[in-house]
Tab-separated table of N, CA and C in Angstrom:
chain	number	residue	atom	x	y	z
A	1	GLN	N	35.870	-37.930	2.916
A	1	GLN	CA	36.494	-39.224	2.657
A	1	GLN	C	36.733	-39.373	1.160
A	2	VAL	N	37.940	-39.767	0.803
A	2	VAL	CA	38.307	-39.977	-0.594
A	2	VAL	C	38.540	-41.460	-0.815
A	3	GLN	N	38.042	-41.968	-1.923
A	3	GLN	CA	38.229	-43.374	-2.265
A	3	GLN	C	38.696	-43.521	-3.700
A	4	LEU	N	39.498	-44.545	-3.939
A	4	LEU	CA	39.875	-44.951	-5.290
A	4	LEU	C	39.345	-46.360	-5.500
A	5	VAL	N	38.586	-46.542	-6.558
A	5	VAL	CA	37.997	-47.853	-6.845
A	5	VAL	C	38.460	-48.310	-8.220
A	6	GLU	N	39.116	-49.469	-8.236
A	6	GLU	CA	39.647	-50.020	-9.474
A	6	GLU	C	38.709	-51.069	-10.048
A	7	SER	N	38.831	-51.270	-11.362
A	7	SER	CA	38.089	-52.334	-12.024
A	7	SER	C	38.836	-52.736	-13.285
A	8	GLY	N	38.500	-53.919	-13.810
A	8	GLY	CA	39.018	-54.323	-15.102
A	8	GLY	C	40.050	-55.428	-15.094
A	9	GLY	N	40.454	-55.915	-13.937
A	9	GLY	CA	41.421	-57.002	-13.911
A	9	GLY	C	40.794	-58.315	-14.346
A	10	GLY	N	41.636	-59.349	-14.430
A	10	GLY	CA	41.129	-60.665	-14.796
A	10	GLY	C	42.202	-61.554	-15.350
A	11	LEU	N	41.762	-62.633	-15.975
A	11	LEU	CA	42.647	-63.625	-16.575
A	11	LEU	C	42.675	-63.416	-18.084
A	12	VAL	N	43.876	-63.386	-18.654
A	12	VAL	CA	44.025	-63.180	-20.086
A	12	VAL	C	45.178	-64.041	-20.581
A	13	GLN	N	45.093	-64.463	-21.821
A	13	GLN	CA	46.166	-65.259	-22.411
A	13	GLN	C	47.334	-64.372	-22.831
A	14	PRO	N	48.525	-64.939	-22.895
A	14	PRO	CA	49.670	-64.153	-23.391
A	14	PRO	C	49.369	-63.558	-24.762
A	15	GLY	N	49.773	-62.290	-24.914
A	15	GLY	CA	49.478	-61.586	-26.152
A	15	GLY	C	48.158	-60.830	-26.127
A	16	GLY	N	47.363	-61.070	-25.107
A	16	GLY	CA	46.061	-60.432	-25.020
A	16	GLY	C	46.123	-59.034	-24.425
A	17	SER	N	44.942	-58.458	-24.232
A	17	SER	CA	44.827	-57.089	-23.739
A	17	SER	C	43.830	-57.000	-22.595
A	18	LEU	N	44.062	-56.026	-21.732
A	18	LEU	CA	43.135	-55.685	-20.663
A	18	LEU	C	43.163	-54.176	-20.474
A	19	ARG	N	42.059	-53.642	-19.985
A	19	ARG	CA	41.996	-52.223	-19.656
A	19	ARG	C	41.554	-52.065	-18.210
A	20	LEU	N	42.385	-51.431	-17.417
A	20	LEU	CA	42.057	-51.154	-16.028
A	20	LEU	C	41.533	-49.727	-15.895
A	21	SER	N	40.612	-49.547	-14.958
A	21	SER	CA	40.088	-48.222	-14.651
A	21	SER	C	40.206	-47.977	-13.155
A	22	CYS	N	40.348	-46.706	-12.806
A	22	CYS	CA	40.411	-46.332	-11.395
A	22	CYS	C	39.707	-44.992	-11.250
A	23	ALA	N	38.612	-44.996	-10.503
A	23	ALA	CA	37.819	-43.788	-10.311
A	23	ALA	C	37.981	-43.258	-8.889
A	24	ALA	N	38.272	-41.993	-8.796
A	24	ALA	CA	38.373	-41.332	-7.490
A	24	ALA	C	37.057	-40.648	-7.163
A	25	SER	N	36.645	-40.751	-5.908
A	25	SER	CA	35.393	-40.122	-5.491
A	25	SER	C	35.534	-39.588	-4.068
A	26	GLY	N	34.591	-38.730	-3.687
A	26	GLY	CA	34.602	-38.183	-2.339
A	26	GLY	C	34.871	-36.691	-2.345
A	27	SER	N	35.448	-36.245	-1.248
A	27	SER	CA	35.671	-34.817	-1.037
A	27	SER	C	36.972	-34.370	-1.719
A	28	ILE	N	36.892	-34.234	-3.048
A	28	ILE	CA	38.077	-33.942	-3.860
A	28	ILE	C	38.064	-32.502	-4.321
A	29	PHE	N	39.164	-31.806	-4.087
A	29	PHE	CA	39.323	-30.459	-4.638
A	29	PHE	C	40.046	-30.542	-5.980
A	30	SER	N	41.151	-31.275	-5.982
A	30	SER	CA	41.886	-31.471	-7.234
A	30	SER	C	42.753	-32.725	-7.118
A	31	ILE	N	43.118	-33.254	-8.286
A	31	ILE	CA	43.979	-34.431	-8.339
A	31	ILE	C	45.244	-34.071	-9.093
A	32	ASN	N	46.376	-34.332	-8.506
A	32	ASN	CA	47.648	-34.070	-9.169
A	32	ASN	C	48.057	-35.312	-9.965
A	33	ALA	N	49.205	-35.866	-9.691
A	33	ALA	CA	49.651	-37.036	-10.442
A	33	ALA	C	48.818	-38.267	-10.092
A	34	MET	N	48.641	-39.129	-11.080
A	34	MET	CA	47.995	-40.427	-10.881
A	34	MET	C	48.935	-41.491	-11.432
A	35	ALA	N	48.855	-42.682	-10.882
A	35	ALA	CA	49.825	-43.700	-11.277
A	35	ALA	C	49.253	-45.100	-11.087
A	36	TRP	N	49.912	-46.052	-11.735
A	36	TRP	CA	49.625	-47.462	-11.529
A	36	TRP	C	50.904	-48.131	-11.028
A	37	TYR	N	50.746	-48.916	-9.980
A	37	TYR	CA	51.810	-49.751	-9.451
A	37	TYR	C	51.373	-51.209	-9.582
A	38	ARG	N	52.319	-52.110	-9.451
A	38	ARG	CA	51.971	-53.531	-9.414
A	38	ARG	C	52.882	-54.262	-8.448
A	39	GLN	N	52.346	-55.365	-7.939
A	39	GLN	CA	53.113	-56.186	-7.010
A	39	GLN	C	52.867	-57.655	-7.314
A	40	ALA	N	53.937	-58.324	-7.725
A	40	ALA	CA	53.880	-59.755	-7.989
A	40	ALA	C	54.194	-60.513	-6.696
A	41	PRO	N	53.755	-61.767	-6.592
A	41	PRO	CA	54.043	-62.551	-5.379
A	41	PRO	C	55.529	-62.606	-5.083
A	42	GLY	N	55.888	-62.305	-3.844
A	42	GLY	CA	57.286	-62.360	-3.430
A	42	GLY	C	58.132	-61.189	-3.877
A	43	SER	N	57.517	-60.193	-4.496
A	43	SER	CA	58.257	-59.041	-5.002
A	43	SER	C	57.755	-57.754	-4.364
A	44	ALA	N	58.598	-56.734	-4.453
A	44	ALA	CA	58.192	-55.428	-3.946
A	44	ALA	C	57.234	-54.760	-4.925
A	45	ARG	N	56.461	-53.822	-4.411
A	45	ARG	CA	55.572	-53.046	-5.274
A	45	ARG	C	56.429	-52.146	-6.153
A	46	GLU	N	56.100	-52.084	-7.448
A	46	GLU	CA	56.886	-51.290	-8.381
A	46	GLU	C	55.989	-50.339	-9.170
A	47	LEU	N	56.562	-49.189	-9.534
A	47	LEU	CA	55.849	-48.221	-10.346
A	47	LEU	C	55.809	-48.707	-11.790
A	48	VAL	N	54.614	-48.741	-12.355
A	48	VAL	CA	54.443	-49.148	-13.753
A	48	VAL	C	54.419	-47.920	-14.663
A	49	THR	N	53.593	-46.952	-14.291
A	49	THR	CA	53.437	-45.766	-15.111
A	49	THR	C	52.757	-44.668	-14.306
A	50	SER	N	52.971	-43.418	-14.727
A	50	SER	CA	52.347	-42.285	-14.057
A	50	SER	C	51.966	-41.230	-15.090
A	51	ILE	N	51.050	-40.359	-14.663
A	51	ILE	CA	50.595	-39.274	-15.532
A	51	ILE	C	50.308	-38.047	-14.676
A	52	THR	N	50.794	-36.895	-15.133
A	52	THR	CA	50.556	-35.666	-14.388
A	52	THR	C	49.177	-35.103	-14.732
A	53	SER	N	48.790	-34.073	-14.021
A	53	SER	CA	47.488	-33.456	-14.284
A	53	SER	C	47.426	-32.829	-15.681
A	54	SER	N	48.582	-32.496	-16.236
A	54	SER	CA	48.621	-31.906	-17.579
A	54	SER	C	48.824	-32.959	-18.664
A	55	GLY	N	48.967	-34.233	-18.264
A	55	GLY	CA	49.038	-35.297	-19.255
A	55	GLY	C	50.419	-35.829	-19.578
A	56	MET	N	51.436	-35.369	-18.880
A	56	MET	CA	52.776	-35.915	-19.116
A	56	MET	C	52.867	-37.306	-18.507
A	57	THR	N	53.467	-38.219	-19.255
A	57	THR	CA	53.499	-39.617	-18.831
A	57	THR	C	54.922	-40.142	-18.654
A	58	ASN	N	54.999	-41.210	-17.879
A	58	ASN	CA	56.273	-41.881	-17.631
A	58	ASN	C	55.994	-43.370	-17.518
A	59	TYR	N	56.880	-44.213	-18.081
A	59	TYR	CA	56.662	-45.656	-18.085
A	59	TYR	C	57.901	-46.397	-17.619
A	60	ALA	N	57.688	-47.503	-16.947
A	60	ALA	CA	58.784	-48.420	-16.659
A	60	ALA	C	59.259	-49.031	-17.970
A	61	ASP	N	60.554	-49.320	-18.060
A	61	ASP	CA	61.100	-49.871	-19.301
A	61	ASP	C	60.392	-51.170	-19.696
A	62	SER	N	59.976	-51.941	-18.721
A	62	SER	CA	59.380	-53.250	-18.995
A	62	SER	C	58.022	-53.167	-19.694
A	63	VAL	N	57.379	-52.006	-19.661
A	63	VAL	CA	56.041	-51.891	-20.258
A	63	VAL	C	55.984	-50.878	-21.409
A	64	LYS	N	57.074	-50.205	-21.679
A	64	LYS	CA	57.084	-49.196	-22.751
A	64	LYS	C	56.689	-49.834	-24.078
A	65	GLY	N	55.799	-49.152	-24.785
A	65	GLY	CA	55.354	-49.646	-26.076
A	65	GLY	C	54.202	-50.637	-25.995
A	66	ARG	N	53.891	-51.103	-24.779
A	66	ARG	CA	52.791	-52.072	-24.612
A	66	ARG	C	51.649	-51.505	-23.775
A	67	PHE	N	51.982	-50.697	-22.771
A	67	PHE	CA	50.974	-50.133	-21.881
A	67	PHE	C	50.797	-48.643	-22.172
A	68	THR	N	49.579	-48.160	-21.986
A	68	THR	CA	49.278	-46.744	-22.157
A	68	THR	C	48.419	-46.254	-21.001
A	69	ILE	N	48.881	-45.209	-20.347
A	69	ILE	CA	48.105	-44.588	-19.275
A	69	ILE	C	47.401	-43.362	-19.824
A	70	SER	N	46.176	-43.135	-19.355
A	70	SER	CA	45.432	-41.937	-19.735
A	70	SER	C	44.522	-41.553	-18.575
A	71	ARG	N	43.978	-40.344	-18.649
A	71	ARG	CA	43.088	-39.910	-17.577
A	71	ARG	C	41.997	-39.021	-18.132
A	72	ASP	N	40.870	-39.054	-17.445
A	72	ASP	CA	39.745	-38.190	-17.760
A	72	ASP	C	39.529	-37.316	-16.521
A	73	ASN	N	40.000	-36.090	-16.589
A	73	ASN	CA	39.944	-35.220	-15.410
A	73	ASN	C	38.508	-34.872	-15.020
A	74	ALA	N	37.614	-34.832	-15.973
A	74	ALA	CA	36.212	-34.529	-15.662
A	74	ALA	C	35.565	-35.646	-14.851
A	75	LYS	N	36.075	-36.868	-15.049
A	75	LYS	CA	35.523	-38.025	-14.337
A	75	LYS	C	36.399	-38.471	-13.181
A	76	ASN	N	37.507	-37.761	-12.943
A	76	ASN	CA	38.451	-38.159	-11.885
A	76	ASN	C	38.867	-39.621	-12.035
A	77	THR	N	39.148	-40.010	-13.255
A	77	THR	CA	39.426	-41.417	-13.565
A	77	THR	C	40.727	-41.549	-14.335
A	78	VAL	N	41.473	-42.582	-13.994
A	78	VAL	CA	42.691	-42.918	-14.725
A	78	VAL	C	42.531	-44.325	-15.293
A	79	TYR	N	43.112	-44.528	-16.473
A	79	TYR	CA	42.995	-45.804	-17.176
A	79	TYR	C	44.379	-46.374	-17.452
A	80	LEU	N	44.431	-47.689	-17.601
A	80	LEU	CA	45.655	-48.352	-18.029
A	80	LEU	C	45.282	-49.375	-19.101
A	81	GLN	N	45.650	-49.063	-20.321
A	81	GLN	CA	45.452	-50.002	-21.432
A	81	GLN	C	46.700	-50.868	-21.535
A	82	MET	N	46.513	-52.165	-21.399
A	82	MET	CA	47.632	-53.113	-21.423
A	82	MET	C	47.484	-54.024	-22.625
A	83	ASN	N	48.438	-53.951	-23.528
A	83	ASN	CA	48.450	-54.783	-24.734
A	83	ASN	C	49.660	-55.712	-24.721
A	84	SER	N	49.626	-56.705	-25.570
A	84	SER	CA	50.732	-57.660	-25.694
A	84	SER	C	51.181	-58.169	-24.321
A	85	LEU	N	50.226	-58.574	-23.540
A	85	LEU	CA	50.520	-58.986	-22.175
A	85	LEU	C	51.380	-60.242	-22.124
A	86	LYS	N	52.251	-60.280	-21.117
A	86	LYS	CA	53.167	-61.390	-20.917
A	86	LYS	C	52.919	-62.014	-19.540
A	87	PRO	N	53.316	-63.258	-19.351
A	87	PRO	CA	53.173	-63.866	-18.019
A	87	PRO	C	53.862	-63.039	-16.924
A	88	ASP	N	54.957	-62.365	-17.256
A	88	ASP	CA	55.660	-61.534	-16.272
A	88	ASP	C	54.844	-60.326	-15.821
A	89	ASP	N	53.775	-60.009	-16.538
A	89	ASP	CA	52.904	-58.898	-16.134
A	89	ASP	C	51.918	-59.319	-15.041
A	90	THR	N	51.883	-60.594	-14.725
A	90	THR	CA	50.981	-61.079	-13.687
A	90	THR	C	51.309	-60.441	-12.341
A	91	ALA	N	50.310	-59.809	-11.747
A	91	ALA	CA	50.510	-59.100	-10.482
A	91	ALA	C	49.179	-58.518	-10.021
A	92	VAL	N	49.181	-58.007	-8.806
A	92	VAL	CA	48.076	-57.162	-8.353
A	92	VAL	C	48.426	-55.729	-8.740
A	93	TYR	N	47.527	-55.070	-9.424
A	93	TYR	CA	47.750	-53.713	-9.897
A	93	TYR	C	47.002	-52.728	-8.980
A	94	TYR	N	47.731	-51.703	-8.545
A	94	TYR	CA	47.189	-50.710	-7.632
A	94	TYR	C	47.183	-49.328	-8.280
A	95	CYS	N	46.096	-48.639	-8.085
A	95	CYS	CA	45.986	-47.258	-8.513
A	95	CYS	C	46.461	-46.352	-7.374
A	96	ASN	N	47.119	-45.255	-7.745
A	96	ASN	CA	47.612	-44.285	-6.766
A	96	ASN	C	47.321	-42.885	-7.279
A	97	ALA	N	46.953	-41.984	-6.372
A	97	ALA	CA	46.697	-40.601	-6.783
A	97	ALA	C	47.061	-39.644	-5.662
A	98	ALA	N	47.626	-38.521	-6.039
A	98	ALA	CA	47.912	-37.437	-5.092
A	98	ALA	C	46.732	-36.467	-5.147
A	99	ILE	N	45.964	-36.437	-4.068
A	99	ILE	CA	44.688	-35.714	-4.074
A	99	ILE	C	44.650	-34.643	-2.998
A	100	LEU	N	44.218	-33.460	-3.425
A	100	LEU	CA	43.959	-32.366	-2.493
A	100	LEU	C	42.479	-32.437	-2.108
A	101	ASP	N	42.222	-32.702	-0.836
A	101	ASP	CA	40.823	-32.892	-0.439
A	101	ASP	C	40.196	-31.580	-0.009
A	102	ARG	N	38.866	-31.520	-0.102
A	102	ARG	CA	38.118	-30.303	0.225
A	102	ARG	C	37.952	-30.113	1.727
A	103	THR	N	37.959	-31.223	2.464
A	103	THR	CA	37.626	-31.154	3.882
A	103	THR	C	38.734	-30.490	4.694
A	104	PHE	N	39.955	-30.990	4.524
A	104	PHE	CA	41.076	-30.486	5.319
A	104	PHE	C	42.043	-29.654	4.490
A	105	TYR	N	41.771	-29.593	3.185
A	105	TYR	CA	42.615	-28.850	2.253
A	105	TYR	C	44.078	-29.249	2.417
A	106	ARG	N	44.314	-30.560	2.273
A	106	ARG	CA	45.674	-31.064	2.314
A	106	ARG	C	45.830	-32.106	1.215
A	107	THR	N	47.053	-32.256	0.735
A	107	THR	CA	47.362	-33.224	-0.314
A	107	THR	C	48.012	-34.461	0.298
A	108	ARG	N	47.507	-35.603	-0.077
A	108	ARG	CA	48.121	-36.860	0.360
A	108	ARG	C	47.903	-37.922	-0.696
A	109	ASP	N	48.662	-38.992	-0.561
A	109	ASP	CA	48.550	-40.116	-1.483
A	109	ASP	C	47.394	-41.019	-1.070
A	110	TYR	N	46.628	-41.443	-2.057
A	110	TYR	CA	45.569	-42.413	-1.834
A	110	TYR	C	45.827	-43.635	-2.714
A	111	TRP	N	45.373	-44.795	-2.235
A	111	TRP	CA	45.576	-46.056	-2.947
A	111	TRP	C	44.251	-46.768	-3.158
A	112	GLY	N	44.157	-47.440	-4.302
A	112	GLY	CA	43.033	-48.326	-4.528
A	112	GLY	C	43.246	-49.647	-3.825
A	113	GLN	N	42.232	-50.507	-3.907
A	113	GLN	CA	42.273	-51.785	-3.196
A	113	GLN	C	43.080	-52.844	-3.941
A	114	GLY	N	43.387	-52.582	-5.191
A	114	GLY	CA	44.147	-53.542	-5.992
A	114	GLY	C	43.229	-54.417	-6.827
A	115	THR	N	43.701	-54.756	-8.019
A	115	THR	CA	42.964	-55.667	-8.895
A	115	THR	C	43.944	-56.663	-9.492
A	116	GLN	N	43.558	-57.935	-9.489
A	116	GLN	CA	44.445	-58.996	-9.949
A	116	GLN	C	44.451	-59.088	-11.476
A	117	VAL	N	45.645	-59.127	-12.028
A	117	VAL	CA	45.834	-59.388	-13.454
A	117	VAL	C	46.669	-60.657	-13.566
A	118	THR	N	46.132	-61.651	-14.252
A	118	THR	CA	46.827	-62.922	-14.449
A	118	THR	C	46.955	-63.188	-15.935
A	119	VAL	N	48.191	-63.380	-16.388
A	119	VAL	CA	48.459	-63.662	-17.793
A	119	VAL	C	48.958	-65.101	-17.880
A	120	SER	N	48.126	-65.944	-18.446
A	120	SER	CA	48.449	-67.373	-18.478
A	120	SER	C	47.662	-68.049	-19.585
A	121	SER	N	48.276	-69.086	-20.153
A	121	SER	CA	47.571	-69.878	-21.161
A	121	SER	C	46.909	-71.091	-20.515
């Protein structure tokens, strides 16, 4: 069984910062790409940023220059540093990872449970 557990969401004022973490655990052989998505009320889930196993990153235009994704492969953990937060960043943030598991030796997408980020004064 593979699980992704997120932490670090909360309420922050505009212009503030938050750091999200997502740790993968269980029967893991290897982790390929990891990513953060978000979903605001009434909107579709959207890709915020992704990072490959070798560290190549990609960002949505709306967060470029403000958000930074990183990963610690030894800890099977991905991070999202969010700076200069805006009210439009308010959403539930989901961690995603493409994981090759040890049990069945197959790769599939796994999702975290989501963490709420609210940017408001």
